[in-house]
CSV table of C-alpha atoms in Angstrom, one decimal:
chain,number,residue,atom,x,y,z
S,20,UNK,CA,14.5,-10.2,-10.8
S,21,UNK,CA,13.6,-10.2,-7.1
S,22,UNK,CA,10.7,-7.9,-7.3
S,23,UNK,CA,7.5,-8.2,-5.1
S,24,UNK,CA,4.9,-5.6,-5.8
S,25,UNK,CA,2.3,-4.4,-3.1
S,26,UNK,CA,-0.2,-1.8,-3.9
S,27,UNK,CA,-1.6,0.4,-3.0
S,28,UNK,CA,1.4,2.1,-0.4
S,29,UNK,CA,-0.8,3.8,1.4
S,30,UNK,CA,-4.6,3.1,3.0
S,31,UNK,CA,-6.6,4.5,4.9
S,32,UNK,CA,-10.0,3.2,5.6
S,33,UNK,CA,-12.6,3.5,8.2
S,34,UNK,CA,-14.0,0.9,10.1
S,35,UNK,CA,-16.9,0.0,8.3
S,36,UNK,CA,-15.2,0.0,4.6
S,37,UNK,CA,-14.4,-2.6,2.3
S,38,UNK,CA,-11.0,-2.7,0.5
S,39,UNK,CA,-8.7,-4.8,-1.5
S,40,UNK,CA,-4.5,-4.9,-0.7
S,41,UNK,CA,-2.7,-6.5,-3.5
S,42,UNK,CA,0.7,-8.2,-4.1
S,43,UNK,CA,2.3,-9.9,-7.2
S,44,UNK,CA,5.8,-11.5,-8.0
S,45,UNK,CA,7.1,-13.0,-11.4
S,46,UNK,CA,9.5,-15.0,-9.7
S,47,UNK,CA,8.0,-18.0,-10.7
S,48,UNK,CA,7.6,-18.9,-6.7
S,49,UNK,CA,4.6,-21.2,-5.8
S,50,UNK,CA,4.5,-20.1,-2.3
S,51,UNK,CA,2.8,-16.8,-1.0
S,52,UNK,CA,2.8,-14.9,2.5
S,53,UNK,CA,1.2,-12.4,4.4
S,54,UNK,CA,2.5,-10.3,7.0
S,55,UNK,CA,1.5,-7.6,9.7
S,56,UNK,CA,4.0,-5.8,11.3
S,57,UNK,CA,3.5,-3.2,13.8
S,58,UNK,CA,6.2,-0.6,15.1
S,59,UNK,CA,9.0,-2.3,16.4
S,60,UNK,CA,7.6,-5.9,16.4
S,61,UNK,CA,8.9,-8.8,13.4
S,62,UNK,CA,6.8,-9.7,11.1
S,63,UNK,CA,3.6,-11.7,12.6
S,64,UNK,CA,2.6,-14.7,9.9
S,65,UNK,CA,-1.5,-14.2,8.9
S,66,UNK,CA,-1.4,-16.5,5.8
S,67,UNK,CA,0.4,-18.5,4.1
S,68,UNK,CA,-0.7,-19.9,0.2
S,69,UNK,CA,1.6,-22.8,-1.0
S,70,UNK,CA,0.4,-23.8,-4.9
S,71,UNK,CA,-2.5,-21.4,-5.0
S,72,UNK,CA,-4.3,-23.1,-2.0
S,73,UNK,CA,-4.4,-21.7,1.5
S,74,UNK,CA,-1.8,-23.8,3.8
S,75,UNK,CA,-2.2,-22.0,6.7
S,76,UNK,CA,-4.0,-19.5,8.4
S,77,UNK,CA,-2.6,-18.4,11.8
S,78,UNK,CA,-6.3,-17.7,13.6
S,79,UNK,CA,-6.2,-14.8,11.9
S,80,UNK,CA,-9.8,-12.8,12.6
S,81,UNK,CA,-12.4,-13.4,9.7
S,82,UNK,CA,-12.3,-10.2,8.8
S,83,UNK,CA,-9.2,-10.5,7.0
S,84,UNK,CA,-9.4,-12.4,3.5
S,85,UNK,CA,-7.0,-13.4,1.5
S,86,UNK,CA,-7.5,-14.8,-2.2
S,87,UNK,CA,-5.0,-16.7,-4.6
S,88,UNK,CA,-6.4,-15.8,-7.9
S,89,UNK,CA,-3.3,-17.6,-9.7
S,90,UNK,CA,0.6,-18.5,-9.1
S,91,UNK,CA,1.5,-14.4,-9.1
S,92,UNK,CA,-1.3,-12.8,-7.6
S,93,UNK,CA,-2.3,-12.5,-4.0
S,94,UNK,CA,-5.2,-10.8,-2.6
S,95,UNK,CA,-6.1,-9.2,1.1
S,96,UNK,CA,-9.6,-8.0,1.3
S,97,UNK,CA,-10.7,-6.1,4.4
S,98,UNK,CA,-13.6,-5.8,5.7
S,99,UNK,CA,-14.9,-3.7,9.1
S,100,UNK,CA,-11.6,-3.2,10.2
S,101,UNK,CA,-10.7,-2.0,14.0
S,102,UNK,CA,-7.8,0.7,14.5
S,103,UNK,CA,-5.6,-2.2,16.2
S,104,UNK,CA,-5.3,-3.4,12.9
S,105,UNK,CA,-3.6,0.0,11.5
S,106,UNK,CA,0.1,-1.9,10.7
S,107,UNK,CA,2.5,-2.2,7.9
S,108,UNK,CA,1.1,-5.5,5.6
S,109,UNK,CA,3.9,-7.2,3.9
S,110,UNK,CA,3.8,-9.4,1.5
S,111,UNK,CA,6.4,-12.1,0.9
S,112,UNK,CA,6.8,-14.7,-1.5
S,113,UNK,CA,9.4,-18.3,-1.8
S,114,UNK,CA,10.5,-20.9,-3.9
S,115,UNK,CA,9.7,-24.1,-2.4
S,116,UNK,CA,12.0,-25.9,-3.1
S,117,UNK,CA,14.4,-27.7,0.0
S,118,UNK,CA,15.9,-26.1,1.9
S,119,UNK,CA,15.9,-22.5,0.0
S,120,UNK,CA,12.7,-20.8,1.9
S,121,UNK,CA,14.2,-17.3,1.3
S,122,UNK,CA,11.6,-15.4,1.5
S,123,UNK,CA,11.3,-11.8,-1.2
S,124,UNK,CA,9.4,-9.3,0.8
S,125,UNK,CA,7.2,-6.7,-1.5
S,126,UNK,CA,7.4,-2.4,-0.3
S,127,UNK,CA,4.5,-3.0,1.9
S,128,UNK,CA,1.0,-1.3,2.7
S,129,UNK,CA,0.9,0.7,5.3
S,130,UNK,CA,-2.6,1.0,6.7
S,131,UNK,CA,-4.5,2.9,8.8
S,132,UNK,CA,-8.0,2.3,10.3
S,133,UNK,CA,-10.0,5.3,11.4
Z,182,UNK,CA,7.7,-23.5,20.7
Z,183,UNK,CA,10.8,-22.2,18.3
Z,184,UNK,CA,11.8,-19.2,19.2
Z,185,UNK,CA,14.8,-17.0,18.1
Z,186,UNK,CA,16.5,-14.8,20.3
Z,187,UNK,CA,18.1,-11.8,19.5
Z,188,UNK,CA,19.8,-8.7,21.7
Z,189,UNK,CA,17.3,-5.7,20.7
Z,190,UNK,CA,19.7,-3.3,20.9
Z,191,UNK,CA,20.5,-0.7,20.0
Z,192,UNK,CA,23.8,-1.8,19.0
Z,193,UNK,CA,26.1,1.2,18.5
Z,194,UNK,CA,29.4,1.1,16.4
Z,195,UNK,CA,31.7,3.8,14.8
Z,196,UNK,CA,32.1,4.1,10.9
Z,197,UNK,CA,34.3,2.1,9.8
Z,198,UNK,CA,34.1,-0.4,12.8
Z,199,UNK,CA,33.1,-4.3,12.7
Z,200,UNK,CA,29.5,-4.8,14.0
Z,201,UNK,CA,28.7,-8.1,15.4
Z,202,UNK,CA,24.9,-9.1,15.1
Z,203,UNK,CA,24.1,-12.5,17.1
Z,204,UNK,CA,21.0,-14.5,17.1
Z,205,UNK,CA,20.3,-17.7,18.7
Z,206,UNK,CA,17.3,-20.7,18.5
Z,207,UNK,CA,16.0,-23.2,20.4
Z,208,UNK,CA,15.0,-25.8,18.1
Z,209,UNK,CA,18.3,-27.9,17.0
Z,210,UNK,CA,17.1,-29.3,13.6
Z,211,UNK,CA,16.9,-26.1,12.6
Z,212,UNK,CA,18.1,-26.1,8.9
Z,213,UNK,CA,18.1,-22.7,7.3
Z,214,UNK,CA,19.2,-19.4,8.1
Z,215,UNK,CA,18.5,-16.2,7.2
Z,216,UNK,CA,19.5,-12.3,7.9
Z,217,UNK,CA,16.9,-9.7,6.6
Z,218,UNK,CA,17.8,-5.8,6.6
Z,219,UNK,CA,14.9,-3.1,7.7
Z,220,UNK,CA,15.2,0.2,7.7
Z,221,UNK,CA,12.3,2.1,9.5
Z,222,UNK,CA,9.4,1.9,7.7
Z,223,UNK,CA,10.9,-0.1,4.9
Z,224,UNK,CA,9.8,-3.4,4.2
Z,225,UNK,CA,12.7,-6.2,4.7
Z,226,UNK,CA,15.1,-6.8,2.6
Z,227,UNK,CA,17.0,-10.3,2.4
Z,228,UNK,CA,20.8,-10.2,3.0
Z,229,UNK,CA,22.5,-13.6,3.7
Z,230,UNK,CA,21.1,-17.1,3.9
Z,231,UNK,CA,23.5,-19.6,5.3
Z,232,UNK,CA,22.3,-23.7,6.0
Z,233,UNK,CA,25.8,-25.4,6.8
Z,234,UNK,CA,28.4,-25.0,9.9
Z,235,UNK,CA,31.0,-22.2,9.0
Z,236,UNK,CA,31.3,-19.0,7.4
Z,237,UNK,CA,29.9,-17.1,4.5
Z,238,UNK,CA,30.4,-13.9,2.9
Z,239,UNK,CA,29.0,-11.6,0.3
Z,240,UNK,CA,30.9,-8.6,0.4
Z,241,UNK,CA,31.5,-6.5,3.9
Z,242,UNK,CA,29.2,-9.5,5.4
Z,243,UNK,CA,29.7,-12.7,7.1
Z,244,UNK,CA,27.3,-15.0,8.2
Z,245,UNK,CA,28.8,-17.5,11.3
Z,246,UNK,CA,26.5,-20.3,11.6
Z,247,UNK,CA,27.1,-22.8,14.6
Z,248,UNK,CA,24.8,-25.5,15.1
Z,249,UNK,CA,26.4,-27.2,18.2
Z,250,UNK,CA,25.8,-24.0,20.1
Z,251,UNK,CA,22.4,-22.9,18.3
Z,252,UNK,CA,23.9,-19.7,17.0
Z,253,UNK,CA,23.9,-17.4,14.0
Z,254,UNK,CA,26.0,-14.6,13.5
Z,255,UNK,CA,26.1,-11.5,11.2
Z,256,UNK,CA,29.6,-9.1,10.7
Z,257,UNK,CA,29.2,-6.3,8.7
Z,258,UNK,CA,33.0,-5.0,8.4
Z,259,UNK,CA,33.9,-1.3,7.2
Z,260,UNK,CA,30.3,-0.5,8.9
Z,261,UNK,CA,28.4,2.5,7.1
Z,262,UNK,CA,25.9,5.0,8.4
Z,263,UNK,CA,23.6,3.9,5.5
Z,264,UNK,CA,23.7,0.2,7.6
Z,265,UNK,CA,21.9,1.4,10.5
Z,266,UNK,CA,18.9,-0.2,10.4
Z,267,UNK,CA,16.8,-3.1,11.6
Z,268,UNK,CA,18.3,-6.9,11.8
Z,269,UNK,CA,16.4,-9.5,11.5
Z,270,UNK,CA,17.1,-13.5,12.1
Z,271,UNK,CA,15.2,-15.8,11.2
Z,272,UNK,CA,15.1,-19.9,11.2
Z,273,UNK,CA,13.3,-22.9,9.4
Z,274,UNK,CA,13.0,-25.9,10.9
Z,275,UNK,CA,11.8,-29.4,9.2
Z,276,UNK,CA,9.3,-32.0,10.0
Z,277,UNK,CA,6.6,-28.8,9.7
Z,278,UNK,CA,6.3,-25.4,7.1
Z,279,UNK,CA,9.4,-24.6,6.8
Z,280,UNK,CA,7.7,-21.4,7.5
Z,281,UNK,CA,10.8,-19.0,8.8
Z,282,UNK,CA,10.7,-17.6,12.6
Z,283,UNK,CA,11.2,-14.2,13.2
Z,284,UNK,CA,13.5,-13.0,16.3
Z,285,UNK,CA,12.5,-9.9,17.3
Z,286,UNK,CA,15.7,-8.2,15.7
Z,287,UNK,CA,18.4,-6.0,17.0
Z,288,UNK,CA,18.5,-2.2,16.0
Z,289,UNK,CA,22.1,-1.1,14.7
Z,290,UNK,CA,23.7,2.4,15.0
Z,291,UNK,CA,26.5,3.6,12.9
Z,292,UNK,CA,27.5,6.6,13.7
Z,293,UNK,CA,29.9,8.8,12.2
């Protein structure tokens, strides 16, 4: 089972909101990503979680979150979002084990900021 | 700076047709390689990983890997309308993350 689960699909939020994006996998993989795509663009790296801890966190604004409750669950909480952020957030996750990184992308949010 | 390199596109082939997919990187230790599918507004979806010289296949594809010239290839034979969509490459490289690189990908159009 390669399943990666994102909910909710779809969010719209305005700017001054809170709100929670969640992923989980089953996959037994210890290492945890997340992505923001925009239209036509690869994904750009925000976070990455390797063993539950945060490993790195590409300067990412502070009003992204993310949270590693456990080994399956990965949290994004938002917080006084601007439209620029309205993208497609992936989530991904990998073994990490040498040299297999494939990395099991879930459905996606896609969000909009109003 | 790694950086992958790939012909956005779009790429156009006729059903039934060989398309040829090529992405290339910078960084020679380089050690794994990966092909990831997107269709619009889909999220991506892994295809092939290959992380020696040579060829590999799974079904109508083939991943080329050369690491002399830096390049990755992707053949998808008997091409389908249902494979037009979004390719991705992307590459790890040691000694850091192992986090992959993104290229920008190359758009593929099979048409009937």
């Amino acid at each position: 089972d390669t399943e990666v689960t994102q909910t909710p699909k779809h969010l719209v939020m305005g700017m001054t909101n809170k709100k929670s994006l969640k992923c989980e996998q089953h996959m037994g993989h210890r290492a945890m990503y997340w992505y923001k795509q925009k239209a036509k663009k690869p994904p750009e790296l925000m976070f990455v979680y390797s063993y539950e801890k945060l490993s790195i966190n590409e300067s990412v604004p502070s009003r992204f979150s993310p949270e590693c409750p456990n080994s399956s669950l990965l949290n994004l909480h938002l917080h006084a979002l601007q439209p620029e952020d309205s993208a497609l957030y992936l989530c991904a996750s990998s073994p990490t084990g040498l040299p297999n990184y494939e990395q099991y992308f879930g459905p996606g949010t896609r969000l909009t900021v109003t | 700076q790694k950086e992958v390199e790939q012909n956005s596109g779009p790429l156009s082939v006729p059903e039934g047709a060989i398309a040829s997919l090529n992405c290339t990187y910078s960084d020679r230790g380089s050690q794994s390689f990966f092909w990831y599918r997107q269709y619009s507004g889909k999220s991506p979806e892994l295809i092939m990983s290959i992380y020696s010289n040579g060829d590999k296949e799974d079904g109508r594809f083939t991943a080329q890997l050369n690491k002399a010239s830096q390049y990755v290839s992707l053949l998808i034979r008997d091409s389908q309308p249902s494979d037009s969509a979004t390719y991705l490459c992307a590459v790890t490289v040691p000694g850091g993350s192992y986090i992959p690189t993104f290229g920008r990908g190359t758009s593929l159009i099979v048409h009937p």
